Structures are given as C-alpha cells and as structure tokens.
PDB file of C-alpha atoms in Angstrom:
ATOM      1  CA  MET A 224       0.000   0.000   0.000  1.00 47.00           C
ATOM      2  CA  GLU A 225       2.734   2.463   1.006  1.00 49.00           C
ATOM      3  CA  ALA A 226       4.747   1.582  -2.099  1.00 53.00           C
ATOM      4  CA  GLY A 227       1.708   2.287  -4.253  1.00 49.00           C
ATOM      5  CA  VAL A 228       1.118   5.646  -2.584  1.00 43.00           C
ATOM      6  CA  LEU A 229       4.778   6.596  -2.998  1.00 49.00           C
ATOM      7  CA  GLN A 230       4.701   5.606  -6.667  1.00 52.00           C
ATOM      8  CA  ALA A 231       1.568   7.674  -7.183  1.00 46.00           C
ATOM      9  CA  ARG A 232       3.244  10.663  -5.550  1.00 50.00           C
ATOM     10  CA  LYS A 233       6.297  10.261  -7.760  1.00 51.00           C
ATOM     11  CA  THR A 234       4.111  10.117 -10.853  1.00 50.00           C
ATOM     12  CA  THR A 235       2.219  13.204  -9.713  1.00 47.00           C
ATOM     13  CA  ASP A 236       5.416  15.145  -9.136  1.00 50.00           C
ATOM     14  CA  VAL A 237       6.843  14.160 -12.516  1.00 52.00           C
ATOM     15  CA  VAL A 238       3.679  15.537 -14.080  1.00 47.00           C
ATOM     16  CA  SER A 239       4.021  18.641 -11.889  1.00 48.00           C
ATOM     17  CA  ALA A 240       7.606  19.138 -13.051  1.00 52.00           C
ATOM     18  CA  LEU A 241       6.553  18.866 -16.683  1.00 53.00           C
ATOM     19  CA  THR A 242       3.702  21.277 -15.980  1.00 48.00           C
ATOM     20  CA  PHE A 243       6.182  23.744 -14.496  1.00 51.00           C
ATOM     21  CA  VAL A 244       8.371  23.604 -17.612  1.00 54.00           C
ATOM     22  CA  MET A 245       5.400  23.913 -19.960  1.00 52.00           C
ATOM     23  CA  ALA A 246       3.959  26.795 -17.931  1.00 49.00           C
ATOM     24  CA  GLY A 247       7.291  28.590 -18.060  1.00 52.00           C
ATOM     25  CA  ALA A 248       7.499  28.147 -21.815  1.00 54.00           C
ATOM     26  CA  ALA A 249       3.911  29.341 -22.195  1.00 48.00           C
ATOM     27  CA  ALA A 250       4.599  32.396 -20.033  1.00 50.00           C
ATOM     28  CA  GLY A 251       7.668  33.285 -22.066  1.00 54.00           C
ATOM     29  CA  ARG A 252       5.764  32.824 -25.314  1.00 52.00           C
ATOM     30  CA  LEU A 253       2.886  34.954 -24.049  1.00 47.00           C
ATOM     31  CA  LEU A 254       5.136  37.800 -22.966  1.00 52.00           C
ATOM     32  CA  ALA A 255       7.131  37.640 -26.183  1.00 53.00           C
ATOM     33  CA  SER A 256       3.969  37.668 -28.296  1.00 47.00           C
ATOM     34  CA  LEU A 257       3.016  41.022 -26.797  1.00 49.00           C
ATOM     35  CA  ARG A 258       5.686  42.564 -28.989  1.00 49.00           C
ATOM     36  CA  GLU A 259       3.390  42.241 -32.002  1.00 47.00           C
ATOM     37  CA  THR A 260       0.383  43.678 -30.177  1.00 45.00           C
ATOM     38  CA  CYS A 261       0.917  46.714 -28.012  1.00 52.00           C
ATOM     39  CA  LEU A 262       4.278  46.820 -26.267  1.00 53.00           C
ATOM     40  CA  PRO A 263       7.332  48.243 -28.023  1.00 47.00           C
ATOM     41  CA  LEU A 264       9.397  47.270 -24.968  1.00 56.00           C
ATOM     42  CA  MET A 265       9.464  43.569 -25.954  1.00 62.00           C
ATOM     43  CA  THR A 266      13.043  43.633 -27.167  1.00 74.00           C
ATOM     44  CA  THR A 267      15.493  40.772 -27.493  1.00 78.00           C
ATOM     45  CA  GLU A 268      16.924  41.726 -24.108  1.00 83.00           C
ATOM     46  CA  PHE A 269      13.496  41.458 -22.505  1.00 85.00           C
ATOM     47  CA  LYS A 270      12.889  37.997 -23.951  1.00 85.00           C
ATOM     48  CA  GLU A 271      16.317  36.925 -22.746  1.00 89.00           C
ATOM     49  CA  ASP A 272      15.467  38.250 -19.281  1.00 91.00           C
ATOM     50  CA  VAL A 273      12.231  36.249 -19.228  1.00 91.00           C
ATOM     51  CA  CYS A 274      13.983  33.054 -20.318  1.00 91.00           C
ATOM     52  CA  LEU A 275      16.706  33.535 -17.709  1.00 93.00           C
ATOM     53  CA  SER A 276      14.075  34.212 -15.041  1.00 94.00           C
ATOM     54  CA  ILE A 277      12.200  31.018 -15.932  1.00 92.00           C
ATOM     55  CA  LEU A 278      15.451  29.062 -15.674  1.00 93.00           C
ATOM     56  CA  ILE A 279      16.219  30.584 -12.261  1.00 93.00           C
ATOM     57  CA  TYR A 280      12.771  29.718 -10.941  1.00 92.00           C
ATOM     58  CA  LEU A 281      12.941  26.188 -12.345  1.00 88.00           C
ATOM     59  CA  VAL A 282      16.383  25.440 -10.902  1.00 92.00           C
ATOM     60  CA  GLY A 283      15.547  27.100  -7.585  1.00 91.00           C
ATOM     61  CA  TYR A 284      12.229  25.274  -7.316  1.00 89.00           C
ATOM     62  CA  ALA A 285      13.964  21.944  -7.868  1.00 88.00           C
ATOM     63  CA  ALA A 286      16.851  22.782  -5.512  1.00 90.00           C
ATOM     64  CA  LEU A 287      14.445  23.609  -2.683  1.00 88.00           C
ATOM     65  CA  GLY A 288      12.614  20.315  -3.108  1.00 85.00           C
ATOM     66  CA  GLY A 289       9.539  21.513  -4.961  1.00 82.00           C
ATOM     67  CA  PHE A 290       9.415  18.347  -7.054  1.00 80.00           C
ATOM     68  CA  SER A 291       9.875  16.034  -4.083  1.00 81.00           C
ATOM     69  CA  PRO A 292       6.902  13.716  -3.435  1.00 80.00           C
ATOM     70  CA  LEU A 293       7.499  14.143   0.292  1.00 83.00           C
ATOM     71  CA  MET A 294       6.994  17.907   0.412  1.00 85.00           C
ATOM     72  CA  PRO A 295       3.477  19.037   1.433  1.00 87.00           C
ATOM     73  CA  THR A 296       1.516  21.037  -1.115  1.00 83.00           C
ATOM     74  CA  LYS A 297       1.288  24.095   1.134  1.00 84.00           C
ATOM     75  CA  ARG A 298       5.066  24.306   1.350  1.00 88.00           C
ATOM     76  CA  LYS A 299       5.458  23.910  -2.411  1.00 86.00           C
ATOM     77  CA  ALA A 300       3.263  26.973  -2.865  1.00 87.00           C
ATOM     78  CA  TRP A 301       5.817  29.166  -1.095  1.00 91.00           C
ATOM     79  CA  ILE A 302       9.018  28.106  -2.851  1.00 91.00           C
ATOM     80  CA  MET A 303       8.655  30.501  -5.772  1.00 89.00           C
ATOM     81  CA  SER A 304       7.665  33.256  -3.343  1.00 92.00           C
ATOM     82  CA  VAL A 305      10.981  32.746  -1.540  1.00 94.00           C
ATOM     83  CA  LEU A 306      12.911  32.932  -4.812  1.00 94.00           C
ATOM     84  CA  CYS A 307      11.006  35.963  -6.074  1.00 94.00           C
ATOM     85  CA  SER A 308      11.050  37.977  -2.852  1.00 95.00           C
ATOM     86  CA  LEU A 309      14.758  37.288  -2.329  1.00 95.00           C
ATOM     87  CA  GLY A 310      15.614  38.380  -5.861  1.00 95.00           C
ATOM     88  CA  MET A 311      13.390  41.450  -5.724  1.00 95.00           C
ATOM     89  CA  SER A 312      14.674  42.554  -2.320  1.00 96.00           C
ATOM     90  CA  LEU A 313      18.299  42.282  -3.425  1.00 96.00           C
ATOM     91  CA  GLY A 314      17.571  43.917  -6.774  1.00 96.00           C
ATOM     92  CA  SER A 315      15.933  46.914  -5.108  1.00 96.00           C
ATOM     93  CA  LEU A 316      18.786  47.679  -2.700  1.00 96.00           C
ATOM     94  CA  PRO A 317      20.927  49.783  -5.091  1.00 96.00           C
ATOM     95  CA  TYR A 318      17.933  51.952  -5.965  1.00 96.00           C
ATOM     96  CA  VAL A 319      16.702  52.335  -2.390  1.00 96.00           C
ATOM     97  CA  TYR A 320      20.218  53.338  -1.339  1.00 96.00           C
ATOM     98  CA  ARG A 321      20.480  55.925  -4.116  1.00 95.00           C
ATOM     99  CA  LEU A 322      16.997  57.281  -3.457  1.00 95.00           C
ATOM    100  CA  VAL A 323      17.210  57.552   0.329  1.00 94.00           C
ATOM    101  CA  TYR A 324      20.883  58.176   1.091  1.00 93.00           C
ATOM    102  CA  ILE A 325      22.249  59.846  -2.032  1.00 93.00           C
ATOM    103  CA  HIS A 326      19.243  61.858  -3.233  1.00 93.00           C
ATOM    104  CA  GLY A 327      17.581  62.409   0.158  1.00 92.00           C
ATOM    105  CA  PHE A 328      14.330  60.818  -1.027  1.00 93.00           C
ATOM    106  CA  ASP A 329      14.098  63.284  -3.905  1.00 92.00           C
ATOM    107  CA  THR A 330      12.177  61.090  -6.337  1.00 93.00           C
ATOM    108  CA  GLY A 331      12.475  63.617  -9.148  1.00 90.00           C
ATOM    109  CA  LYS A 332      16.207  62.940  -9.461  1.00 90.00           C
ATOM    110  CA  MET A 333      16.070  59.248 -10.342  1.00 90.00           C
ATOM    111  CA  VAL A 334      12.752  57.387 -10.528  1.00 90.00           C
ATOM    112  CA  TYR A 335      11.458  58.644 -13.882  1.00 92.00           C
ATOM    113  CA  ALA A 336      13.824  56.491 -15.922  1.00 91.00           C
ATOM    114  CA  ASP A 337      15.029  52.928 -16.370  1.00 90.00           C
ATOM    115  CA  ASP A 338      18.300  51.076 -16.865  1.00 92.00           C
ATOM    116  CA  ARG A 339      19.413  47.550 -17.679  1.00 91.00           C
ATOM    117  CA  LEU A 340      19.244  46.230 -14.111  1.00 94.00           C
ATOM    118  CA  SER A 341      15.822  47.699 -13.374  1.00 94.00           C
ATOM    119  CA  VAL A 342      14.390  46.192 -16.563  1.00 92.00           C
ATOM    120  CA  PHE A 343      15.749  42.765 -15.607  1.00 94.00           C
ATOM    121  CA  VAL A 344      14.333  43.022 -12.082  1.00 95.00           C
ATOM    122  CA  MET A 345      10.949  43.938 -13.527  1.00 94.00           C
ATOM    123  CA  SER A 346      11.118  41.023 -15.965  1.00 93.00           C
ATOM    124  CA  PHE A 347      12.022  38.700 -13.096  1.00 94.00           C
ATOM    125  CA  PHE A 348       9.010  39.868 -11.084  1.00 95.00           C
ATOM    126  CA  MET A 349       6.573  39.695 -13.997  1.00 93.00           C
ATOM    127  CA  THR A 350       7.704  36.160 -14.786  1.00 93.00           C
ATOM    128  CA  PHE A 351       6.915  35.169 -11.210  1.00 92.00           C
ATOM    129  CA  LEU A 352       3.442  36.728 -11.391  1.00 92.00           C
ATOM    130  CA  VAL A 353       2.594  34.587 -14.408  1.00 91.00           C
ATOM    131  CA  LEU A 354       4.281  31.381 -13.269  1.00 90.00           C
ATOM    132  CA  ASP A 355       2.818  31.479  -9.770  1.00 89.00           C
ATOM    133  CA  ILE A 356      -0.720  31.484 -11.153  1.00 89.00           C
ATOM    134  CA  VAL A 357      -0.200  29.071 -14.036  1.00 85.00           C
ATOM    135  CA  VAL A 358       1.852  26.556 -12.071  1.00 83.00           C
ATOM    136  CA  GLY A 359      -0.233  27.053  -8.953  1.00 85.00           C
ATOM    137  CA  LEU A 360      -3.406  26.032 -10.749  1.00 84.00           C
ATOM    138  CA  ARG A 361      -1.806  22.642 -11.397  1.00 83.00           C
ATOM    139  CA  ILE A 362       0.413  21.987  -8.379  1.00 82.00           C
ATOM    140  CA  TYR A 363      -1.153  23.949  -5.501  1.00 85.00           C
ATOM    141  CA  PRO A 364      -4.606  25.194  -6.613  1.00 83.00           C
ATOM    142  CA  SER A 365      -5.931  25.320  -3.035  1.00 83.00           C
ATOM    143  CA  GLU A 366      -3.320  27.978  -2.222  1.00 83.00           C
ATOM    144  CA  ILE A 367      -4.352  30.359  -5.018  1.00 83.00           C
ATOM    145  CA  SER A 368      -7.004  32.648  -3.562  1.00 82.00           C
ATOM    146  CA  PHE A 369      -8.762  35.468  -5.374  1.00 80.00           C
ATOM    147  CA  LEU A 370      -7.320  38.330  -3.303  1.00 75.00           C
ATOM    148  CA  THR A 371      -3.736  37.164  -2.782  1.00 76.00           C
ATOM    149  CA  GLY A 372      -3.551  35.381  -6.125  1.00 81.00           C
ATOM    150  CA  TRP A 373      -5.614  36.564  -9.060  1.00 84.00           C
ATOM    151  CA  PHE A 374      -6.313  40.114  -7.877  1.00 84.00           C
ATOM    152  CA  HIS A 375      -2.883  40.797  -6.376  1.00 82.00           C
ATOM    153  CA  HIS A 376      -0.928  39.338  -9.302  1.00 88.00           C
ATOM    154  CA  SER A 377      -3.109  41.025 -11.923  1.00 87.00           C
ATOM    155  CA  LEU A 378      -2.802  44.373 -10.157  1.00 82.00           C
ATOM    156  CA  TYR A 379       0.973  44.192  -9.994  1.00 85.00           C
ATOM    157  CA  MET A 380       1.296  42.850 -13.534  1.00 89.00           C
ATOM    158  CA  CYS A 381      -0.633  45.846 -14.862  1.00 87.00           C
ATOM    159  CA  ALA A 382       1.517  48.215 -12.801  1.00 86.00           C
ATOM    160  CA  CYS A 383       4.737  46.605 -14.060  1.00 89.00           C
ATOM    161  CA  LEU A 384       3.631  46.678 -17.695  1.00 88.00           C
ATOM    162  CA  TRP A 385       2.605  50.301 -17.327  1.00 88.00           C
ATOM    163  CA  ALA A 386       5.994  51.236 -15.846  1.00 90.00           C
ATOM    164  CA  MET A 387       7.915  49.420 -18.576  1.00 88.00           C
ATOM    165  CA  ILE A 388       5.814  50.942 -21.351  1.00 87.00           C
ATOM    166  CA  HIS A 389       6.640  54.411 -20.024  1.00 89.00           C
ATOM    167  CA  GLN A 390      10.287  53.444 -19.435  1.00 90.00           C
ATOM    168  CA  ILE A 391      10.214  54.243 -15.723  1.00 93.00           C
ATOM    169  CA  SER A 392      11.180  50.842 -14.344  1.00 93.00           C
ATOM    170  CA  ILE A 393      13.276  52.450 -11.625  1.00 94.00           C
ATOM    171  CA  SER A 394      10.105  53.930 -10.118  1.00 93.00           C
ATOM    172  CA  ALA A 395       8.795  50.399  -9.562  1.00 93.00           C
ATOM    173  CA  VAL A 396      12.051  48.694  -8.577  1.00 95.00           C
ATOM    174  CA  ALA A 397      12.656  51.353  -5.917  1.00 95.00           C
ATOM    175  CA  THR A 398       9.550  50.012  -4.152  1.00 95.00           C
ATOM    176  CA  MET A 399      10.521  46.335  -4.368  1.00 95.00           C
ATOM    177  CA  ILE A 400      12.135  46.556  -0.940  1.00 96.00           C
ATOM    178  CA  MET A 401       8.547  45.840   0.089  1.00 95.00           C
ATOM    179  CA  GLU A 402       9.238  42.186  -0.755  1.00 95.00           C
ATOM    180  CA  VAL A 403      11.310  41.785   2.431  1.00 96.00           C
ATOM    181  CA  PRO A 404       8.248  40.908   4.580  1.00 96.00           C
ATOM    182  CA  THR A 405       7.165  38.467   1.875  1.00 94.00           C
ATOM    183  CA  LEU A 406      10.548  36.763   2.180  1.00 95.00           C
ATOM    184  CA  VAL A 407      10.184  36.574   5.975  1.00 95.00           C
ATOM    185  CA  MET A 408       6.699  35.084   5.680  1.00 94.00           C
ATOM    186  CA  ALA A 409       7.637  32.648   2.914  1.00 93.00           C
ATOM    187  CA  LEU A 410      10.632  31.312   4.846  1.00 94.00           C
ATOM    188  CA  GLY A 411       8.377  30.797   7.852  1.00 93.00           C
ATOM    189  CA  ARG A 412       5.940  28.830   5.711  1.00 90.00           C
ATOM    190  CA  LEU A 413       8.731  26.604   4.394  1.00 89.00           C
ATOM    191  CA  ASP A 414      10.218  26.004   7.839  1.00 88.00           C
ATOM    192  CA  LYS A 415       8.126  26.650  10.951  1.00 88.00           C
ATOM    193  CA  SER A 416      11.261  27.168  13.031  1.00 90.00           C
ATOM    194  CA  MET A 417      11.970  30.276  10.933  1.00 91.00           C
ATOM    195  CA  ARG A 418       8.565  31.843  11.529  1.00 90.00           C
ATOM    196  CA  ASN A 419       8.791  35.232  13.223  1.00 91.00           C
ATOM    197  CA  ASP A 420       5.552  37.202  13.368  1.00 90.00           C
ATOM    198  CA  PHE A 421       7.194  40.231  14.939  1.00 90.00           C
ATOM    199  CA  LEU A 422       9.856  40.423  12.218  1.00 93.00           C
ATOM    200  CA  PHE A 423       7.178  40.050   9.555  1.00 94.00           C
ATOM    201  CA  GLY A 424       4.935  42.713  11.087  1.00 93.00           C
ATOM    202  CA  SER A 425       7.817  45.117  11.635  1.00 94.00           C
ATOM    203  CA  THR A 426       9.203  44.818   8.112  1.00 95.00           C
ATOM    204  CA  PHE A 427       5.702  44.993   6.640  1.00 96.00           C
ATOM    205  CA  PHE A 428       4.926  48.186   8.546  1.00 95.00           C
ATOM    206  CA  ALA A 429       8.326  49.741   7.774  1.00 95.00           C
ATOM    207  CA  THR A 430       8.373  48.974   4.047  1.00 96.00           C
ATOM    208  CA  ARG A 431       4.793  48.616   2.845  1.00 95.00           C
ATOM    209  CA  ILE A 432       3.246  51.396   4.896  1.00 95.00           C
ATOM    210  CA  VAL A 433       5.895  53.865   6.117  1.00 96.00           C
ATOM    211  CA  TYR A 434       8.316  53.666   3.174  1.00 96.00           C
ATOM    212  CA  LEU A 435       5.560  53.453   0.562  1.00 96.00           C
ATOM    213  CA  GLY A 436       3.655  56.273   2.247  1.00 95.00           C
ATOM    214  CA  ILE A 437       6.690  58.568   2.106  1.00 95.00           C
ATOM    215  CA  TYR A 438       7.363  57.470  -1.459  1.00 96.00           C
ATOM    216  CA  ILE A 439       3.831  58.358  -2.566  1.00 95.00           C
ATOM    217  CA  TYR A 440       4.028  61.722  -0.792  1.00 95.00           C
ATOM    218  CA  LYS A 441       7.336  62.555  -2.487  1.00 94.00           C
ATOM    219  CA  LEU A 442       5.932  61.578  -5.879  1.00 94.00           C
ATOM    220  CA  MET A 443       2.965  63.870  -5.290  1.00 94.00           C
ATOM    221  CA  CYS A 444       5.355  66.728  -4.494  1.00 93.00           C
ATOM    222  CA  ASP A 445       7.284  66.394  -7.766  1.00 91.00           C
ATOM    223  CA  VAL A 446       6.701  69.369 -10.043  1.00 88.00           C
ATOM    224  CA  SER A 447       5.698  68.518 -13.629  1.00 86.00           C
ATOM    225  CA  PRO A 448       7.023  64.927 -13.698  1.00 90.00           C
ATOM    226  CA  ARG A 449       7.437  63.208 -17.059  1.00 90.00           C
ATOM    227  CA  VAL A 450       4.920  60.582 -15.926  1.00 91.00           C
ATOM    228  CA  VAL A 451       2.488  60.886 -13.007  1.00 92.00           C
ATOM    229  CA  VAL A 452       3.253  57.786 -10.929  1.00 93.00           C
ATOM    230  CA  TRP A 453       1.642  58.264  -7.532  1.00 92.00           C
ATOM    231  CA  PRO A 454      -1.961  57.262  -8.484  1.00 91.00           C
ATOM    232  CA  VAL A 455      -0.640  53.842  -9.536  1.00 88.00           C
ATOM    233  CA  CYS A 456       0.733  53.320  -6.019  1.00 90.00           C
ATOM    234  CA  LEU A 457      -2.531  54.056  -4.208  1.00 90.00           C
ATOM    235  CA  PRO A 458      -4.241  50.666  -4.817  1.00 85.00           C
ATOM    236  CA  ALA A 459      -1.146  48.929  -3.438  1.00 86.00           C
ATOM    237  CA  MET A 460      -1.218  51.102  -0.325  1.00 92.00           C
ATOM    238  CA  ALA A 461      -4.917  50.369   0.208  1.00 90.00           C
ATOM    239  CA  LEU A 462      -4.263  46.641  -0.141  1.00 85.00           C
ATOM    240  CA  HIS A 463      -1.359  46.819   2.319  1.00 91.00           C
ATOM    241  CA  LEU A 464      -3.452  48.654   4.908  1.00 92.00           C
ATOM    242  CA  PHE A 465      -6.182  46.037   4.575  1.00 89.00           C
ATOM    243  CA  TRP A 466      -3.696  43.177   5.008  1.00 87.00           C
ATOM    244  CA  PHE A 467      -1.938  44.838   7.929  1.00 91.00           C
ATOM    245  CA  GLN A 468      -5.187  45.406   9.766  1.00 88.00           C
ATOM    246  CA  GLY A 469      -5.981  41.709   9.360  1.00 88.00           C
ATOM    247  CA  PHE A 470      -2.520  40.768  10.619  1.00 88.00           C
ATOM    248  CA  ILE A 471      -2.881  42.921  13.729  1.00 88.00           C
ATOM    249  CA  GLN A 472      -6.310  41.501  14.490  1.00 85.00           C
ATOM    250  CA  GLN A 473      -4.874  38.002  14.134  1.00 85.00           C
ATOM    251  CA  GLN A 474      -2.007  38.803  16.494  1.00 83.00           C
ATOM    252  CA  MET A 475      -4.371  40.261  19.079  1.00 84.00           C
ATOM    253  CA  ARG A 476      -6.484  37.103  18.998  1.00 82.00           C
ATOM    254  CA  LEU A 477      -3.422  34.876  19.300  1.00 78.00           C
ATOM    255  CA  ARG A 478      -1.903  36.854  22.166  1.00 75.00           C
ATOM    256  CA  THR A 479      -5.182  37.027  24.060  1.00 75.00           C
ATOM    257  CA  ARG A 480      -5.842  33.323  23.600  1.00 69.00           C
ATOM    258  CA  SER A 481      -2.349  32.144  24.533  1.00 60.00           C
ATOM    259  CA  SER A 482      -1.709  34.510  27.435  1.00 57.00           C
ATOM    260  CA  GLU A 483      -4.592  34.674  29.893  1.00 50.00           C
ATOM    261  CA  ALA A 484      -2.237  35.664  32.680  1.00 42.00           C
ATOM    262  CA  GLY A 485      -0.412  38.440  30.915  1.00 49.00           C
ATOM    263  CA  GLY A 486       2.105  39.263  28.239  1.00 49.00           C
ATOM    264  CA  SER A 487       5.414  40.975  27.770  1.00 49.00           C
ATOM    265  CA  LEU A 488       5.607  44.751  27.688  1.00 45.00           C
ATOM    266  CA  TRP A 489       7.249  44.565  24.257  1.00 48.00           C
ATOM    267  CA  THR A 490       4.422  42.470  22.798  1.00 53.00           C
ATOM    268  CA  LEU A 491       1.622  44.631  24.188  1.00 51.00           C
ATOM    269  CA  THR A 492       3.328  47.880  23.189  1.00 49.00           C
ATOM    270  CA  TYR A 493       3.948  46.568  19.678  1.00 54.00           C
ATOM    271  CA  ILE A 494       0.336  45.466  19.220  1.00 53.00           C
ATOM    272  CA  PHE A 495      -0.980  48.755  20.575  1.00 49.00           C
ATOM    273  CA  PHE A 496       1.132  51.191  18.582  1.00 51.00           C
ATOM    274  CA  VAL A 497       0.939  49.478  15.203  1.00 51.00           C
ATOM    275  CA  ASN A 498      -2.778  48.912  15.581  1.00 50.00           C
ATOM    276  CA  ILE A 499      -3.795  52.376  16.741  1.00 46.00           C
ATOM    277  CA  PRO A 500      -4.056  53.937  13.243  1.00 45.00           C
ATOM    278  CA  PHE A 501      -6.685  51.359  12.308  1.00 45.00           C
ATOM    279  CA  LYS A 502      -8.531  50.458  15.521  1.00 44.00           C
ATOM    280  CA  TRP A 503      -8.855  53.023  18.283  1.00 39.00           C
ATOM    281  CA  GLU A 504     -10.454  50.409  20.515  1.00 44.00           C
ATOM    282  CA  SER A 505      -6.970  48.896  20.832  1.00 44.00           C
ATOM    283  CA  LEU A 506      -6.445  51.497  23.576  1.00 40.00           C
ATOM    284  CA  MET A 507      -9.374  50.041  25.509  1.00 42.00           C
ATOM    285  CA  TRP A 508      -8.079  46.510  24.864  1.00 45.00           C
ATOM    286  CA  PHE A 509      -4.666  47.520  26.186  1.00 43.00           C
ATOM    287  CA  TRP A 510      -5.985  48.913  29.473  1.00 39.00           C
ATOM    288  CA  LEU A 511      -8.511  46.124  30.001  1.00 45.00           C
ATOM    289  CA  HIS A 512      -5.647  43.660  29.650  1.00 46.00           C
ATOM    290  CA  LEU A 513      -3.645  45.505  32.299  1.00 41.00           C
ATOM    291  CA  GLU A 514      -6.632  45.654  34.638  1.00 42.00           C
ATOM    292  CA  LYS A 515      -7.353  41.955  34.158  1.00 46.00           C
ATOM    293  CA  THR A 516      -3.800  40.816  34.796  1.00 46.00           C
ATOM    294  CA  GLY A 517      -2.922  43.369  37.444  1.00 44.00           C
ATOM    295  CA  GLY A 518       0.137  44.552  35.551  1.00 42.00           C
ATOM    296  CA  ILE A 519       2.598  43.491  32.919  1.00 38.00           C
ATOM    297  CA  SER A 520       4.855  40.521  33.463  1.00 35.00           C
TER     298      SER A 520
END
C-alpha cells in the first residue's frame, strides 16, 4: 500500500515538473507575443530576461525540493515566493540606497527612468506573477485565492507593464524593498522554526506602509514629472493597509488566547502602537488587559 502511494506521488510530481516547464514556456511565449500587439518594450533583451528568469525559478524550485513527493503542497506553494522575494529585495537595494541616502528621497532625481538592471528586475518579477498562477493552478490550486492570487498578481502585472511601457522601471524597482516581509513570511511557511511574526509585522509596517507612504508623498510633491506615478501606487497602499489590519487583528487574537495571565511589555506595546491607526479600541483593549492581569509581566 505504502509503495503504491509513494509511486503515485512520484508520478504526480513528474507531471508537476513537466507542468512547471510547460507553464514557463507558455509564459515566455505569451510575454514575447506582446511585442506584435501593443508593447514596443518587448526587445530581445526582454525575452532573454524572461527566459533567464524562468530558468532561475525552475532550478531554484527543484533545488528547494519543490518536485519532491514528500513535500506538502502548502510548502510547495511558497518556494517561488521565496525565490522571487529574495531576488526582488536584493535587486531593489541599489535603488533604495540611491533614493534615500544619495538623493535624500528626492524622487524627481532618479525614478522617472530605467536602466538595464531595473528592466531585468521587472522582468524577473513579472515572470513570477505569471508562473505562480499558471503553475499554482496545477500543483497547488488550493493555495491560489482570489485576493492574494488573481487580484494581487493582476494588479501588480498591470503596474509593471505600465511602468515598462513608459520606461520608468526604476520607479517600480525602488519600491521592491517591500518584498522583504514576503521573504520573511515565505521562509516561515517553508520552515516553521523560521517563523517570526514580529519580524514580519515590523518589516511589513516599515516597508509597505511607512516607506511606501513617504514614497507616494514625495511623488505627489514632484513638479511637472514626465509621468504621473503616484496614483498607480494608491491601490497597493490600500491593499497593504487592509492586510496589515488583518494581521494585527490576528495577532491580538493569538496573544489574548495564549496569554490569559499576561504578556510581555514589548508584545503589548507593539500590538498597541501598530494597531492604533486602524482600531482606536486597541487602547481600551490595552488597558482592560492591564486591569485583568494586574500589571505586565
């Protein structure tokens, strides 16, 4: 019986591997075909970037055990997220450094342009957006939800295409530091010992709310920019606020459930301050907790 189950799993994963390769080829063909329709940006370099990105995802997926019959489906769903978020975070660092430390967050001095690296980083991200949906429908369909899958990926694909059409890839890559919390979360999903809710919440708040908020404000302050970018960032900010509110509510439930007798000062302070912009009743929750426990342990 066990041998039969193992053989079935092996067969399934061989099919999954072939599906991955076929999906990658289909994604590359789809993106390349756009050259004849509406996008003058589909150059030879872009097609090479897409092919290289597919190869990176394929090799990385295999190296991290994505084709192993022993790996649970839920973990397989996060392998490409690890690869993508790691690549995007590293790719954004030169631009974040230039924007924040060299130009003093003056977006007008650098974001309304593109270069070879920024175009590759964008191609790498767009390839992930396509592959994650196409491959996910075959290998981990239960993990592809409407909001975090179809809606999120479609939204970001449109934003990336828009940026590349207008040759302002740097404006998008400068925000890809927001993939750091995704990397933290994805690593925690692959290995429970690496899960760190505080690190995820902190990096999410710092990059996807504070950094993006400042970035949008600076874009709005630019005088007569070549392309008006800030309205494109607003849907992402709204989505991040919605997700962060859900995360905080989850953490409050977990802390309350697991700590009837009290909690650390650091935990309670963290929950209170990051939640206060969204839920003013967190102040009441904070004081009721103190009254119930008679102090903070």
